[in-house]
Coordinates of C-alpha atoms in Angstrom, one line a residue:
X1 CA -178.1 24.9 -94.0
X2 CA -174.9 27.1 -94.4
X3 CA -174.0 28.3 -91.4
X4 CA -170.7 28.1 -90.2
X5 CA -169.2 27.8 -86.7
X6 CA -165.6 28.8 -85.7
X7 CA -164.0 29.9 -82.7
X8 CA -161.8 33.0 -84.0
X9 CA -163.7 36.0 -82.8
X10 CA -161.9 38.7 -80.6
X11 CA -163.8 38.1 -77.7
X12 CA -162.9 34.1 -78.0
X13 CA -166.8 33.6 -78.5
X14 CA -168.2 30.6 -80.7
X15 CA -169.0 32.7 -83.7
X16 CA -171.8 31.1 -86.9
X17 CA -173.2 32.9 -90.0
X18 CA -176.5 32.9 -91.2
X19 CA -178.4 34.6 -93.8
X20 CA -181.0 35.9 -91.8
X21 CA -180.6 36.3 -87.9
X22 CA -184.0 36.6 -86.4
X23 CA -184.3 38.8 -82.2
X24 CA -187.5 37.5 -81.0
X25 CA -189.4 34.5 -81.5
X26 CA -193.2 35.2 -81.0
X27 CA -195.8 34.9 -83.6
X28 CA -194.1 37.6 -85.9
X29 CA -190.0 36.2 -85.6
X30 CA -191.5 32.7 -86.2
X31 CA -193.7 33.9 -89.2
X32 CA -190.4 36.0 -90.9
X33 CA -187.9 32.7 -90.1
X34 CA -190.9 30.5 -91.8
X35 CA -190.7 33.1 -94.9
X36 CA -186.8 33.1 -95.3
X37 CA -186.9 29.4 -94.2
X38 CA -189.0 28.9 -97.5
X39 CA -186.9 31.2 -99.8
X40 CA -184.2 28.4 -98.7
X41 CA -182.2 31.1 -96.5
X42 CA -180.5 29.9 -93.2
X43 CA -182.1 31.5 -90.3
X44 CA -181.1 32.0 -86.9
X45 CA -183.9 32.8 -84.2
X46 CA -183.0 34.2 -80.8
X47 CA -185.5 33.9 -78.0
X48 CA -185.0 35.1 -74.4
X49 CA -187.9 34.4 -72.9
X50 CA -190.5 31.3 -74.3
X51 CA -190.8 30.9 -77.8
X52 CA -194.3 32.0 -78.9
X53 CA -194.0 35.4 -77.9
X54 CA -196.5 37.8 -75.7
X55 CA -199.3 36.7 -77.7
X56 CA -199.6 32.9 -77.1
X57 CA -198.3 32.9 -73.4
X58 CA -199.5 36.8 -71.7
X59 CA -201.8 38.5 -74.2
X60 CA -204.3 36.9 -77.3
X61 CA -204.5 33.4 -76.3
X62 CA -205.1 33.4 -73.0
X63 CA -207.5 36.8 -72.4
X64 CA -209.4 35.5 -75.1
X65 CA -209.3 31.5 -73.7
X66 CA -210.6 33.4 -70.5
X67 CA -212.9 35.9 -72.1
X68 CA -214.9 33.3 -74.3
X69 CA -216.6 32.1 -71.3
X70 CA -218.0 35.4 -70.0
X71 CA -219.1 36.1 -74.1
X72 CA -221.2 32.7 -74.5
X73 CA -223.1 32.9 -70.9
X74 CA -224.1 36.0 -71.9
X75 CA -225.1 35.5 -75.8
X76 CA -227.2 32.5 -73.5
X77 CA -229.0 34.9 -71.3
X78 CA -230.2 36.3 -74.8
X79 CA -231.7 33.3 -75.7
X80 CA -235.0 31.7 -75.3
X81 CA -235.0 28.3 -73.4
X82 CA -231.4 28.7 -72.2
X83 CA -231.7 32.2 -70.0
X84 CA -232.3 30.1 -66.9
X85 CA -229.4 27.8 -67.5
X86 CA -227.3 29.9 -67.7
X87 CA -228.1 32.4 -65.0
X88 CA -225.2 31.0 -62.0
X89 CA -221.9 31.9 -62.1
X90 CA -218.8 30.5 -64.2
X91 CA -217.2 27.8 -62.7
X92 CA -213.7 29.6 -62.6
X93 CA -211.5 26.9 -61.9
X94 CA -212.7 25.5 -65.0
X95 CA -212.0 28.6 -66.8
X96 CA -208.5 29.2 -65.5
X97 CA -207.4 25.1 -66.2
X98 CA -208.9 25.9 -69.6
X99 CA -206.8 28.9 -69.6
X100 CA -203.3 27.4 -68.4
X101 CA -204.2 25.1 -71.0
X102 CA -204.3 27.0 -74.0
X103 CA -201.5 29.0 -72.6
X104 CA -199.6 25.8 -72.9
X105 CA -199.0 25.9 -69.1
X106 CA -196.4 28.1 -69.8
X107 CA -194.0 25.9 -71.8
X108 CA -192.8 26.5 -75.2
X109 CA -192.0 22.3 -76.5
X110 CA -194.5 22.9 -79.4
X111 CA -193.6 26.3 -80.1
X112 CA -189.8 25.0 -80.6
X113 CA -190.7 22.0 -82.4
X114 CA -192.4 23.7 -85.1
X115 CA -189.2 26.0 -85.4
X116 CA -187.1 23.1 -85.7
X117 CA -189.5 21.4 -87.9
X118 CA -188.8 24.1 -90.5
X119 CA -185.3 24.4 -90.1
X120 CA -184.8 27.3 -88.4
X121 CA -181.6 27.1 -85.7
X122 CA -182.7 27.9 -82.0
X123 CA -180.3 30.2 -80.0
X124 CA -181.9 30.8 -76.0
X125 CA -180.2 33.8 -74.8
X126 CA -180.9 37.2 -75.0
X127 CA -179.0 38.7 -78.0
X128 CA -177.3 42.3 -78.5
X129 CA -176.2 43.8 -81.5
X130 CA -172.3 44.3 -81.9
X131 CA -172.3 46.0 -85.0
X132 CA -173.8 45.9 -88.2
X133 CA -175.2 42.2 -89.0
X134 CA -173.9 41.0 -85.8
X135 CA -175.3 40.0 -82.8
X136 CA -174.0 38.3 -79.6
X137 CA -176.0 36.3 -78.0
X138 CA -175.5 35.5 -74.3
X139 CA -177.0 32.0 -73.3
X140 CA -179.0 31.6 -69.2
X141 CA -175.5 29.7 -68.6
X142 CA -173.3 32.6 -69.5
X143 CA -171.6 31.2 -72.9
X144 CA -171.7 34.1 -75.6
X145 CA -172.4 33.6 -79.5
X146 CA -171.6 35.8 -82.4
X147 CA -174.1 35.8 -85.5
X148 CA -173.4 37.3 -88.3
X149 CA -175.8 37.9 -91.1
X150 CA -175.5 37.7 -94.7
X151 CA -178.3 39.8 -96.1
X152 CA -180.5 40.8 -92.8
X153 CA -181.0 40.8 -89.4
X154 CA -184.9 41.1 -87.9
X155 CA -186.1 42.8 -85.3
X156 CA -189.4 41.3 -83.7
X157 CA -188.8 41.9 -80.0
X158 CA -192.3 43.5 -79.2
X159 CA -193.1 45.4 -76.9
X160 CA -193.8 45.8 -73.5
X161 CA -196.7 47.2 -70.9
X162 CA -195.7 51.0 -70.4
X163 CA -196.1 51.9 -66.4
X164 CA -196.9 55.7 -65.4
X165 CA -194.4 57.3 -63.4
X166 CA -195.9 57.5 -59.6
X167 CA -193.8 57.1 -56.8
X168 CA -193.6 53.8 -55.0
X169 CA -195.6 52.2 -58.1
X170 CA -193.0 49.1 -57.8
X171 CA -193.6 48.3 -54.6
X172 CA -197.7 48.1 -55.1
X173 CA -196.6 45.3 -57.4
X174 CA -199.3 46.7 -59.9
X175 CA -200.4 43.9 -62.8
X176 CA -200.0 44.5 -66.2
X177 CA -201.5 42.6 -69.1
X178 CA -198.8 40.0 -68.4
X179 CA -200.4 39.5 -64.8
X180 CA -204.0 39.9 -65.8
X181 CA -203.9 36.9 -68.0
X182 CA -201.9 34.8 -66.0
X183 CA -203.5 35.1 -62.4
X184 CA -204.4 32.2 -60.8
X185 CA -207.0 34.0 -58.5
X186 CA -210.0 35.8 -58.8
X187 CA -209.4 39.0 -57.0
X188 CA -211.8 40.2 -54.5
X189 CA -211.6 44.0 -55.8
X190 CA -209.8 44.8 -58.7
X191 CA -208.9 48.5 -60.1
X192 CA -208.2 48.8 -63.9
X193 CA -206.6 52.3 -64.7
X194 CA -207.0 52.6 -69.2
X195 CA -209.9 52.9 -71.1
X196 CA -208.2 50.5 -74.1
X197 CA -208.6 47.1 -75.4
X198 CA -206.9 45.3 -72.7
X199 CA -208.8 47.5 -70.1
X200 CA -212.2 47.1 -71.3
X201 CA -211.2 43.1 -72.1
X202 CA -209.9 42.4 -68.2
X203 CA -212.6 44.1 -67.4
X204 CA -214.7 42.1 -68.7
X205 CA -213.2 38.9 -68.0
X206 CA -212.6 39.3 -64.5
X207 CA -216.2 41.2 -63.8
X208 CA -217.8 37.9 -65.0
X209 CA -215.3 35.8 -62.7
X210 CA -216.8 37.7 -59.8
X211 CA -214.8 40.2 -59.7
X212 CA -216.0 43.9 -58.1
X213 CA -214.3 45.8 -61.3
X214 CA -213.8 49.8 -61.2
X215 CA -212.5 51.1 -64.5
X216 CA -210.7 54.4 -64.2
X217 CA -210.5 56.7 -67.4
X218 CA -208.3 59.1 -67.8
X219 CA -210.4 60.4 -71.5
X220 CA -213.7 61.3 -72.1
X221 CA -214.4 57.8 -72.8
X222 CA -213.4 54.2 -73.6
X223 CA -212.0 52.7 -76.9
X224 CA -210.7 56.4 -77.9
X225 CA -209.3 54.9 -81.2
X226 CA -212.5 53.5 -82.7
X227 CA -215.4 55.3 -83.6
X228 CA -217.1 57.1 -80.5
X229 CA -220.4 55.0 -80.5
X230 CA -218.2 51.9 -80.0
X231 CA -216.7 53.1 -77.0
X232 CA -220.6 54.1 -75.7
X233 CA -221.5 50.7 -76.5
X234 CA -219.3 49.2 -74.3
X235 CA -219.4 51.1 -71.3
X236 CA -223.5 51.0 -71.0
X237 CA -222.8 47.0 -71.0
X238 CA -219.9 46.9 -69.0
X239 CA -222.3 49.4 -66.5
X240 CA -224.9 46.9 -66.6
X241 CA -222.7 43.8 -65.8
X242 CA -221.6 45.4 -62.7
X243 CA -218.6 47.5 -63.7
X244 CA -218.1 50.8 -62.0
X245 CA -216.7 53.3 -64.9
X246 CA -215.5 55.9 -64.5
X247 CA -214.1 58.5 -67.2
X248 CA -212.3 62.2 -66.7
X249 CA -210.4 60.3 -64.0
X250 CA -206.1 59.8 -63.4
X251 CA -204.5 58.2 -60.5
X252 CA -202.2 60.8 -58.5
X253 CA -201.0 58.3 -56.4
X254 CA -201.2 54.5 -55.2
X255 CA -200.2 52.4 -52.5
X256 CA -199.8 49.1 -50.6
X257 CA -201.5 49.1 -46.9
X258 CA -201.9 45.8 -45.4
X259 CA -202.1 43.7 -48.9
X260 CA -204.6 46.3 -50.1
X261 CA -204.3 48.8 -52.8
X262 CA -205.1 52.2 -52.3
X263 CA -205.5 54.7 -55.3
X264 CA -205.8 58.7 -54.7
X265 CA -207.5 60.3 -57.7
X266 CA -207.5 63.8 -59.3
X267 CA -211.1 64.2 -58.4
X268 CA -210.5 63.3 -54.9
X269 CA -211.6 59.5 -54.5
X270 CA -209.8 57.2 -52.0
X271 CA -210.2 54.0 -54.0
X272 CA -209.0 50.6 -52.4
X273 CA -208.5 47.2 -54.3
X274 CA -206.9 44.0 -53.7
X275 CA -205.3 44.1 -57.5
X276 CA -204.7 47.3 -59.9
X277 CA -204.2 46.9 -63.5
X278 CA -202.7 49.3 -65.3
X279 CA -203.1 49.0 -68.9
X280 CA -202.0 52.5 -70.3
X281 CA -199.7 51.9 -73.1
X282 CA -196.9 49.4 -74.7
X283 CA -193.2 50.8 -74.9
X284 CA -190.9 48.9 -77.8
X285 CA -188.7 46.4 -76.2
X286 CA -185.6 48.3 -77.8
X287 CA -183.7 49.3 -74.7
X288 CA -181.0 46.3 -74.4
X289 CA -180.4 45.0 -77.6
X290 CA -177.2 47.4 -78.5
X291 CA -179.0 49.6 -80.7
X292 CA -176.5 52.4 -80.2
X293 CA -173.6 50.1 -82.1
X294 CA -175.5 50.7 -85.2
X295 CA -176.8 54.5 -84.8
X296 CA -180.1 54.1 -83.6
X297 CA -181.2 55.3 -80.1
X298 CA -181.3 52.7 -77.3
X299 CA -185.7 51.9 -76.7
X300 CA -186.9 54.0 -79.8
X301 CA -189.2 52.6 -81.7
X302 CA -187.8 51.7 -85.0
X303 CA -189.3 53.5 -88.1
X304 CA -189.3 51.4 -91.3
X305 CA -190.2 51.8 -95.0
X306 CA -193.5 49.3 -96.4
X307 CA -190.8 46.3 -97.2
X308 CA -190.4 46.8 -93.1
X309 CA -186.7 47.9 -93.8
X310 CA -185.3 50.1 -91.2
X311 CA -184.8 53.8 -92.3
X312 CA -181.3 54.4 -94.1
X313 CA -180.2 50.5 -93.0
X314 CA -179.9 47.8 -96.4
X315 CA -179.4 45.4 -94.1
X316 CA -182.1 45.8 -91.2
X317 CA -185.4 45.1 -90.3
X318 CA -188.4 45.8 -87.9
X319 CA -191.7 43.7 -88.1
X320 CA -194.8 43.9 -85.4
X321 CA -195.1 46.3 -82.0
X322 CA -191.1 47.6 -82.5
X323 CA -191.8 49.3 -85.1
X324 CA -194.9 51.4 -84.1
X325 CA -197.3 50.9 -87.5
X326 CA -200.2 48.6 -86.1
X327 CA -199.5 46.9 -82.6
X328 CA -201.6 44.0 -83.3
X329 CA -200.3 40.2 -83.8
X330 CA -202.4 39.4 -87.0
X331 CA -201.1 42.9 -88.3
X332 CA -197.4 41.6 -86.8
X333 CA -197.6 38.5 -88.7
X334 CA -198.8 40.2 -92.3
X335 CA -195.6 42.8 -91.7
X336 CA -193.7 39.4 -91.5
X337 CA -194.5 37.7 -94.5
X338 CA -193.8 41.0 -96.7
X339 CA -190.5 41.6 -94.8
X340 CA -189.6 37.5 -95.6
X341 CA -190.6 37.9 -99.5
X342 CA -188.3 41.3 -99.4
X343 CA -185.6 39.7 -97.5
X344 CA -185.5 36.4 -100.1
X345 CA -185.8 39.1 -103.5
X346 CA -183.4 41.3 -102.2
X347 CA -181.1 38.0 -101.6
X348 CA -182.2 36.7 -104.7
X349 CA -181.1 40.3 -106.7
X350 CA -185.0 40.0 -107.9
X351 CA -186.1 43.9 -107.9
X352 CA -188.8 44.5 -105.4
X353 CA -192.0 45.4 -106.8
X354 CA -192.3 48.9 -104.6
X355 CA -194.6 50.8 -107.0
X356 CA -197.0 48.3 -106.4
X357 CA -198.9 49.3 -103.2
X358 CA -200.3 46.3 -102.8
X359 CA -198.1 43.8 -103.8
X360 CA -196.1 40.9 -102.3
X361 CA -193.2 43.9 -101.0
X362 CA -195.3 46.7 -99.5
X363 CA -197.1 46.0 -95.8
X364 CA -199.9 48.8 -97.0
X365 CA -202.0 47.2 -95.1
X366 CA -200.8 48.5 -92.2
X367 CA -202.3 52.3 -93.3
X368 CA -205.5 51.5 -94.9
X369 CA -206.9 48.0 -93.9
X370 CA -205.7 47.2 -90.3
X371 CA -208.7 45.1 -88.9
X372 CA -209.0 44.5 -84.8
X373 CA -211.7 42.7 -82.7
X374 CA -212.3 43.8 -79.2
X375 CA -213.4 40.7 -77.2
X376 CA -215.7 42.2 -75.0
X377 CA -220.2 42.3 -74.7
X378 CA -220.8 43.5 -77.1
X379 CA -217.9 42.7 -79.1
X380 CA -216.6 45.4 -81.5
X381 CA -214.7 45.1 -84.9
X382 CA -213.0 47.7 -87.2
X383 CA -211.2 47.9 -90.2
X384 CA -209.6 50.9 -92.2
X385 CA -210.0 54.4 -90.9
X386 CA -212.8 56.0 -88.9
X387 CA -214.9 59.0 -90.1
X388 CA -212.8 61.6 -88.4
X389 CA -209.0 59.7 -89.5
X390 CA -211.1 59.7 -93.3
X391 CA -211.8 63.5 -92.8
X392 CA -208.1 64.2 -91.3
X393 CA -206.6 62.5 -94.4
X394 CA -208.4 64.5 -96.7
X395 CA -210.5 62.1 -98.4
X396 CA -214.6 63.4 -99.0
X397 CA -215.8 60.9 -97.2
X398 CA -219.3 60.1 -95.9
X399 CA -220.4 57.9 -92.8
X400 CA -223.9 55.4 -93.3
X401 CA -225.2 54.2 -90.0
X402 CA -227.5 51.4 -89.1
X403 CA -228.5 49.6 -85.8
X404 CA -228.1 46.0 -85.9
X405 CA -232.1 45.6 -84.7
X406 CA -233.0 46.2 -88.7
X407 CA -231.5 42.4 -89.6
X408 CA -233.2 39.6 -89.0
X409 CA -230.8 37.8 -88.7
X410 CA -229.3 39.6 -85.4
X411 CA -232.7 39.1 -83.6
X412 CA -232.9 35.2 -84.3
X413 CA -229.3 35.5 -82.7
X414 CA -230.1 37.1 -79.3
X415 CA -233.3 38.4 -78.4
X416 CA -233.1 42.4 -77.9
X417 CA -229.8 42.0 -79.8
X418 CA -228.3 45.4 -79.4
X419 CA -225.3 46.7 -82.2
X420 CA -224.3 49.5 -84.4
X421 CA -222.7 49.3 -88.1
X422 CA -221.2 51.7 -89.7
X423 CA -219.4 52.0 -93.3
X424 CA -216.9 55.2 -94.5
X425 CA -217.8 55.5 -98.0
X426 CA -215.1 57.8 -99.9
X427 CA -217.5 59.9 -102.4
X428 CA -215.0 60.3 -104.9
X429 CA -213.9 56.5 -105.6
X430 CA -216.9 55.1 -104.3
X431 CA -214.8 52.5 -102.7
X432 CA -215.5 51.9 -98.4
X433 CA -212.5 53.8 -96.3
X434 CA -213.6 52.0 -93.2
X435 CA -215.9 50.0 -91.3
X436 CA -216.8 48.8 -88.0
X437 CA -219.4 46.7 -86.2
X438 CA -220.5 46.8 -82.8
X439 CA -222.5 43.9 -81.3
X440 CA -222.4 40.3 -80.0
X441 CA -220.4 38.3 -82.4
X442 CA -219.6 41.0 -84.8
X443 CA -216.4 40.0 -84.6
X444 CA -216.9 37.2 -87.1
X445 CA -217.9 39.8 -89.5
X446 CA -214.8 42.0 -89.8
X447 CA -213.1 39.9 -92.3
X448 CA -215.7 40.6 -94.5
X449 CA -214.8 43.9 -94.0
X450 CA -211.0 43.7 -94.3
X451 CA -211.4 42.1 -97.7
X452 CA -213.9 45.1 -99.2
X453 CA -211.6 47.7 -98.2
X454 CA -208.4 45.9 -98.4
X455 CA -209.8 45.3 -101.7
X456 CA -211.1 48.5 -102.8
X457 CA -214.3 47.3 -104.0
X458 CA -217.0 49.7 -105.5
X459 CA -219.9 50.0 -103.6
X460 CA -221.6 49.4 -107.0
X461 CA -219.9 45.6 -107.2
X462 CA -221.2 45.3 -103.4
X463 CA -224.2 45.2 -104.4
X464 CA -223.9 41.8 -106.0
X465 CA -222.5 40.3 -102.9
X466 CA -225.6 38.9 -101.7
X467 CA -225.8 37.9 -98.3
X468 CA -227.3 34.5 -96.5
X469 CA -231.1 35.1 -95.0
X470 CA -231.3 35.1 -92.1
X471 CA -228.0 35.9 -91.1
X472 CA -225.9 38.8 -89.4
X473 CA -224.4 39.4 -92.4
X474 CA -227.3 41.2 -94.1
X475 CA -226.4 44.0 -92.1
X476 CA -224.4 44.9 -95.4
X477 CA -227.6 44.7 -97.7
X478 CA -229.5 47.1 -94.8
X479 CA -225.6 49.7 -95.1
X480 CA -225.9 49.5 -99.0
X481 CA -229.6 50.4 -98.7
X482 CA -228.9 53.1 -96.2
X483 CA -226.1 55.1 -98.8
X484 CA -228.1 54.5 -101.8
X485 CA -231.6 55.6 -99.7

């Protein structure tokens, strides 16, 4: 360690140096202070809230510690000998105990042991930046801090659910994802406004909790960022579960009467609820950490280069949600470990190996190989880019189709297994642009994925990637099959 602590600042604050001064310590601060920890560089992490972040506390952990539940009663119901077994209803206080509990009930003592346990110097407080490489931080009792940085301050704040602006929204006390993984009830009614991944998840969750779930939509359908049959997919078994969607609909306005929730829409419905989700959107949590002492504009998102280096800053950096490029945790903590190895060569005066576009410097990833499961029945998985993102790049790209009922493998699964796979095969390389899966359990599949087009594989070398009978997995043989013909 070779920080330093003194008294002498202006503002008669305690002042210490680091190296590296970390703002935010969930998944992707802890993975960047693990990184420079490594590289044998001091590292200061400041947390305001509990160290884990959004993901282990309000967002991955626990909608997926409340989703697995609904997912394996209904892979059951597909099975012979269990359908019956499995046909009453979830016993939710089970499932919400089982929730608090992977949620850590809320408290981060692991979280800040494992930071410790690396080496990595703890400040609680929320911290502002007060020039270049410094930022005050301004403890829950009021004492103040100055850190300074040697070679880099880190950005990993996050982000934060975006609200639309309708008047008296605040006092409806609308949930978020924050509330929609935390409740501690099973609402009666509940209204979910976004046809997105957290959406079509809550939807699913709290349908299978007992929930009466009505989605509204404000596109032509959900998922709009995957490929459309994905979307389809979802909806016709959200439908059947129970789950009123509707798409081509906005909220005009929304209100409180008596404890229930009463939504006007642009096609004239009077909707009531006893809880309304709106899940339309994350905004960068940029608005109070003094962005304007060092040039940049107070909640912007923060546009970086593929070393995660803040545009026209040598000293600054953004890694996950802040800076816009994939809003996804696993993507956060990838940005992470390239911004730590940049941070610890730029320290070191080692040259950074930029022309490399996929080495240990560039987050490339993050344009041609971002992967994401959606944790719903049936589950969807993508990685890469979708036939129309292919086509808008300008690659000559074609799309191979198959439905999931061709494997074997999927019908010893779940009987009447029901899925779609598709592969975006760039004709000019031969190499896949994209791929994504669409069925129970696909989403154990998608890494196999990642690592062909991450990896540029020919489609020729895919061929000798034989895979297990009877699995899922031959789905690939039955995609090969289908391009060759």
């Amino acid at each position: 360690m070779t920080d330093t602590e003194t008294t002498e600042d202006p503002a008669h604050a305690a002042t210490a140096e680091y190296d590296v001064v970390v703002l935010g310590a969930g998944p992707v601060g802890e993975n960047v202070a693990d990184r420079t920890r490594a590289a044998g560089l001091s590292t200061a992490v400041v947390e305001s809230e509990l160290v884990g972040g959004e993901c282990s506390y309000w967002a991955c952990i626990p909608s997926k510690a409340l989703l697995r539940p609904a997912i394996a009663r209904a892979d059951a119901r597909r099975v012979p000998g269990l359908r019956r077994l499995a046909d009453g209803p979830l016993d939710t206080s089970e499932v919400l105990a089982h929730r608090d509990y992977e949620a850590a009930h809320w408290k981060d003592d692991g979280q800040v042991g494992w930071l410790e346990s690396i080496g990595a110097t703890l400040y609680r407080g929320r911290g502002r930046f007060a020039g270049p490489r410094r930022v005050v931080v301004e403890a829950p009792d009021g004492e103040r801090r100055v850190l300074t940085a040697r070679h880099a301050v880190v950005v990993s704040t996050g982000s934060r659910a975006l609200l639309p602006d309708l008047p008296g929204l605040a006092r409806v006390r609308p949930w978020t994802s924050r509330e929609a993984t935390s409740a501690q009830t099973v609402p009666g009614r509940l209204l979910v406004v976004g046809g997105g991944v957290v959406a079509v998840e809550m939807a699913t969750a709290w349908r299978a909790l007992g929930s009466e779930v009505t989605v509204l939509v404000r596109g032509k359908g959900l998922l709009p960022r995957m490929e459309p049959f994905a979307g389809e997919l979802v909806a016709e078994a959200l439908g059947e579960a129970g789950v009123d969607v509707r798409t081509g609909t906005s909220v005009t306005a929304v209100s409180r009467e008596n404890g229930t929730v009463v939504a006007l829409t642009d096609t004239g419905d009077r909707l009531e609820a006893d809880e309304i989700l709106f899940a339309t959107g994350r905004a960068p949590r940029t608005d109070d950490l003094g962005l304007d002492t060092v040039g940049l504009e107070p909640g912007s998102w923060l546009p970086v280069d593929d070393s995660l280096r803040v545009m026209g800053s040598d000293w600054l950096y953004a890694v996950g949600d802040v800076n816009h490029r994939a809003l996804l945790t696993h993507q956060g903590k990838y940005q992470a470990r390239i911004a730590g190895a940049a941070i610890a060569a730029r320290a070191a005066g080692v040259p950074l190996l930029e022309s490399d576009r996929w080495g240990a410097h560039a987050a490339t990833a993050d344009q041609a190989a971002v992967p994401q499961v959606v944790f719903t029945d049936p589950e969807a998985a993508a990685v890469g880019l979708s036939l129309a993102e292919a086509e808008e790049a300008g690659h000559r790209v074609r799309a191979v189709d198959v439905e999931f009922s061709s494997v074997a493998g999927a019908g010893l699964y779940a009987d009447g297994y029901r899925g779609r796979a598709r592969m975006v095969v760039d004709l000019d390389r031969e190499i896949l642009r994209g791929v994504t899966f669409v069925g129970p359990a696909v989403g154990e599949l998608i890494h196999s994925a990642t690592i062909a087009v991450a990896g540029e594989v020919p489609v020729d070398r895919l061929w000798h990637a034989v895979p297990s009978f009877p699995t899922i997995s031959e789905v690939w043989l039955r995609l090969l099959e289908a391009y060759r013909g």
